[in-house]
GROMACS .gro file of C-alpha atoms in nm:
model
  188
    1MET     CA    1  -1.789   0.958  -0.320
    2THR     CA    2  -1.931   0.889   0.027
    3ARG     CA    3  -2.112   1.145   0.238
    4GLY     CA    4  -1.873   1.361   0.430
    5ARG     CA    5  -1.880   1.648   0.676
    6ILE     CA    6  -2.000   1.979   0.525
    7GLU     CA    7  -1.916   2.299   0.710
    8LEU     CA    8  -1.922   2.670   0.633
    9GLY     CA    9  -1.637   2.896   0.740
   10ASP     CA   10  -1.557   3.265   0.740
   11ILE     CA   11  -1.372   3.430   0.455
   12THR     CA   12  -1.072   3.620   0.589
   13GLN     CA   13  -0.755   3.792   0.469
   14HIS     CA   14  -0.582   3.456   0.527
   15ASN     CA   15  -0.803   3.249   0.294
   16ILE     CA   16  -0.929   3.503   0.038
   17LYS     CA   17  -0.686   3.359  -0.220
   18GLN     CA   18  -0.864   3.024  -0.188
   19LEU     CA   19  -1.191   3.200  -0.277
   20LYS     CA   20  -1.025   3.368  -0.577
   21ARG     CA   21  -0.890   3.035  -0.706
   22LEU     CA   22  -1.221   2.861  -0.647
   23ASN     CA   23  -1.411   3.130  -0.841
   24GLN     CA   24  -1.163   3.103  -1.130
   25VAL     CA   25  -1.238   2.733  -1.158
   26VAL     CA   26  -1.614   2.734  -1.092
   27PHE     CA   27  -1.740   3.042  -1.279
   28PRO     CA   28  -1.705   3.142  -1.646
   29VAL     CA   29  -1.642   3.506  -1.551
   30THR     CA   30  -1.363   3.691  -1.371
   31TYR     CA   31  -1.422   3.893  -1.056
   32ASN     CA   32  -1.224   4.210  -0.991
   33ASP     CA   33  -1.029   4.308  -0.679
   34LYS     CA   34  -1.317   4.523  -0.553
   35PHE     CA   35  -1.538   4.211  -0.539
   36TYR     CA   36  -1.288   4.040  -0.307
   37LYS     CA   37  -1.234   4.354  -0.096
   38ASP     CA   38  -1.613   4.384  -0.051
   39VAL     CA   39  -1.647   4.014   0.035
   40LEU     CA   40  -1.406   4.061   0.327
   41GLU     CA   41  -1.644   4.319   0.475
   42VAL     CA   42  -1.981   4.139   0.459
   43GLY     CA   43  -1.933   3.894   0.748
   44GLU     CA   44  -2.196   3.616   0.750
   45LEU     CA   45  -2.300   3.702   0.393
   46ALA     CA   46  -1.987   3.533   0.255
   47LYS     CA   47  -1.877   3.181   0.348
   48LEU     CA   48  -1.638   2.915   0.224
   49ALA     CA   49  -1.781   2.563   0.205
   50TYR     CA   50  -1.568   2.277   0.333
   51TYR     CA   51  -1.611   1.907   0.262
   52ASN     CA   52  -1.407   1.702   0.511
   53ASP     CA   53  -1.195   2.012   0.583
   54ILE     CA   54  -1.119   2.084   0.214
   55VAL     CA   55  -1.240   2.411   0.055
   56ILE     CA   56  -1.470   2.308  -0.229
   57GLY     CA   57  -1.726   2.590  -0.256
   58ALA     CA   58  -1.837   2.935  -0.152
   59VAL     CA   59  -2.133   3.168  -0.133
   60CYS     CA   60  -2.101   3.547  -0.146
   61CYS     CA   61  -2.392   3.788  -0.102
   62ARG     CA   62  -2.455   4.156  -0.045
   63ILE     CA   63  -2.747   4.370   0.063
   64ASP     CA   64  -2.913   4.563  -0.221
   65THR     CA   65  -3.141   4.856  -0.141
   66SER     CA   66  -3.235   4.962  -0.493
   67GLU     CA   67  -3.585   4.976  -0.636
   68ASN     CA   68  -3.740   5.092  -0.308
   69GLN     CA   69  -3.677   4.748  -0.156
   70ARG     CA   70  -3.431   4.578   0.078
   71ARG     CA   71  -3.305   4.266  -0.097
   72LEU     CA   72  -3.028   4.013  -0.060
   73TYR     CA   73  -2.827   3.958  -0.377
   74ILE     CA   74  -2.645   3.627  -0.421
   75MET     CA   75  -2.335   3.732  -0.615
   76THR     CA   76  -2.191   3.380  -0.629
   77LEU     CA   77  -2.286   3.036  -0.504
   78GLY     CA   78  -2.101   2.736  -0.638
   79CYS     CA   79  -1.874   2.442  -0.572
   80LEU     CA   80  -1.618   2.235  -0.756
   81ALA     CA   81  -1.773   1.994  -1.008
   82PRO     CA   82  -1.664   1.666  -0.838
   83TYR     CA   83  -1.843   1.776  -0.519
   84ARG     CA   84  -2.176   1.869  -0.675
   85ARG     CA   85  -2.494   1.681  -0.584
   86LEU     CA   86  -2.365   1.611  -0.232
   87GLY     CA   87  -2.585   1.870  -0.060
   88ILE     CA   88  -2.318   2.140  -0.040
   89GLY     CA   89  -2.516   2.395  -0.242
   90THR     CA   90  -2.819   2.321  -0.028
   91VAL     CA   91  -2.619   2.394   0.289
   92MET     CA   92  -2.496   2.724   0.141
   93LEU     CA   93  -2.841   2.829   0.020
   94HIS     CA   94  -3.000   2.734   0.355
   95HIS     CA   95  -2.741   2.961   0.520
   96VAL     CA   96  -2.848   3.251   0.295
   97LEU     CA   97  -3.221   3.188   0.346
   98LYS     CA   98  -3.171   3.166   0.724
   99ILE     CA   99  -3.002   3.507   0.720
  100CYS     CA  100  -3.309   3.645   0.541
  101GLU     CA  101  -3.548   3.472   0.781
  102ASP     CA  102  -3.359   3.578   1.096
  103ASP     CA  103  -3.334   3.937   0.973
  104GLY     CA  104  -3.703   3.953   0.879
  105ASN     CA  105  -3.665   4.275   0.679
  106PHE     CA  106  -3.576   4.148   0.333
  107ASP     CA  107  -3.833   4.182   0.055
  108ASN     CA  108  -3.663   3.911  -0.151
  109VAL     CA  109  -3.342   3.733  -0.239
  110PHE     CA  110  -3.223   3.725  -0.601
  111LEU     CA  111  -2.940   3.626  -0.834
  112HIS     CA  112  -2.842   3.607  -1.200
  113VAL     CA  113  -2.805   3.277  -1.385
  114GLN     CA  114  -2.690   3.223  -1.742
  115VAL     CA  115  -3.001   3.125  -1.946
  116ASN     CA  116  -2.853   2.789  -2.051
  117ASN     CA  117  -2.761   2.681  -1.695
  118ASP     CA  118  -3.054   2.443  -1.655
  119SER     CA  119  -2.910   2.265  -1.351
  120ALA     CA  120  -2.873   2.594  -1.161
  121ILE     CA  121  -3.225   2.702  -1.256
  122LYS     CA  122  -3.372   2.371  -1.139
  123PHE     CA  123  -3.168   2.387  -0.817
  124TYR     CA  124  -3.301   2.731  -0.722
  125GLU     CA  125  -3.658   2.646  -0.827
  126LYS     CA  126  -3.654   2.364  -0.566
  127PHE     CA  127  -3.619   2.637  -0.303
  128GLY     CA  128  -3.902   2.856  -0.432
  129PHE     CA  129  -3.707   3.083  -0.666
  130GLU     CA  130  -3.883   3.192  -0.985
  131ILE     CA  131  -3.761   3.351  -1.306
  132ALA     CA  132  -3.847   3.717  -1.259
  133GLU     CA  133  -3.703   3.845  -1.587
  134GLU     CA  134  -3.455   3.782  -1.865
  135LYS     CA  135  -3.170   4.029  -1.914
  136LYS     CA  136  -3.036   4.040  -2.268
  137ASN     CA  137  -2.658   4.078  -2.308
  138TYR     CA  138  -2.601   4.074  -1.932
  139TYR     CA  139  -2.262   3.900  -1.956
  140LYS     CA  140  -1.980   4.071  -2.142
  141ARG     CA  141  -1.744   3.792  -2.248
  142ILE     CA  142  -1.935   3.464  -2.233
  143GLU     CA  143  -2.198   3.297  -2.447
  144PRO     CA  144  -2.485   3.295  -2.417
  145ALA     CA  145  -2.467   3.652  -2.288
  146ASP     CA  146  -2.825   3.652  -2.156
  147ALA     CA  147  -2.915   3.591  -1.792
  148TYR     CA  148  -3.227   3.515  -1.595
  149VAL     CA  149  -3.296   3.698  -1.273
  150LEU     CA  150  -3.412   3.432  -1.027
  151GLN     CA  151  -3.595   3.563  -0.723
  152LYS     CA  152  -3.758   3.434  -0.407
  153SER     CA  153  -3.995   3.687  -0.254
  154PHE     CA  154  -4.069   3.711   0.116
  155ARG     CA  155  -4.338   3.979   0.083
  156GLU     CA  156  -4.502   4.189  -0.185
  157PRO     CA  157  -4.311   4.496  -0.305
  158LYS     CA  158  -4.404   4.810  -0.114
  159ALA     CA  159  -4.701   4.978  -0.278
  160ARG     CA  160  -4.646   5.324  -0.421
  161SER     CA  161  -4.910   5.588  -0.402
  162PRO     CA  162  -5.054   5.701  -0.738
  163GLY     CA  163  -4.817   5.939  -0.911
  164GLU     CA  164  -4.525   5.862  -0.677
  165VAL     CA  165  -4.192   5.870  -0.857
  166LEU     CA  166  -3.921   5.617  -0.777
  167GLU     CA  167  -3.613   5.773  -0.625
  168THR     CA  168  -3.385   5.561  -0.845
  169ASN     CA  169  -3.352   5.537  -1.223
  170THR     CA  170  -3.480   5.181  -1.218
  171LYS     CA  171  -3.820   5.014  -1.213
  172THR     CA  172  -3.937   4.715  -1.015
  173VAL     CA  173  -3.847   4.366  -1.133
  174ALA     CA  174  -4.210   4.318  -1.238
  175GLU     CA  175  -4.164   4.613  -1.472
  176SER     CA  176  -3.867   4.435  -1.640
  177SER     CA  177  -3.573   4.662  -1.573
  178GLU     CA  178  -3.206   4.663  -1.477
  179ILE     CA  179  -3.107   4.532  -1.135
  180ASN     CA  180  -2.730   4.500  -1.096
  181ASP     CA  181  -2.427   4.422  -1.305
  182CYS     CA  182  -2.281   4.133  -1.109
  183GLU     CA  183  -2.176   3.800  -1.248
  184ALA     CA  184  -2.298   3.442  -1.294
  185THR     CA  185  -2.415   3.208  -1.026
  186SER     CA  186  -2.363   2.834  -1.051
  187PRO     CA  187  -2.538   2.551  -0.868
  188SER     CA  188  -2.366   2.306  -0.643
   0.00000   0.00000   0.00000
């Protein structure tokens, strides 16, 4: 396949069904209606990827403010198998990282990846992501059920004063705890 034109476009009420179909094909998990309703409300944090005007991928993120941090969570990033290794995932991930850079107030960006998805892990590592923790039995209906949390930090977590109690039930990633219960992320 020759190099083509890669563009990102908005996800709207008119093309949300394309995102649903794409996710059914690309990811081993099913996303509920709330996922798609939320995606319609996040603006630049969710984009369809086009290759020569054909929808072939998507990235969907949300802001996470748990664990006393402001983080960007990549819920999904993936493209159809025949279009992988053409730079489409790189374009989508650059879009996400630019949002973080332009905003300037994110502590990190993170995602979950199935532990056996070596190509996704290698893809994210090229952009400075590191395995922050392993979550046992993260996925409900796929094998292996374990996931890695991959994270790219922009600054150190905010220091807590001695004896300060977190306002949430969770600990920091460094303390190996729960983050979120979203689904798999695939490379492009």
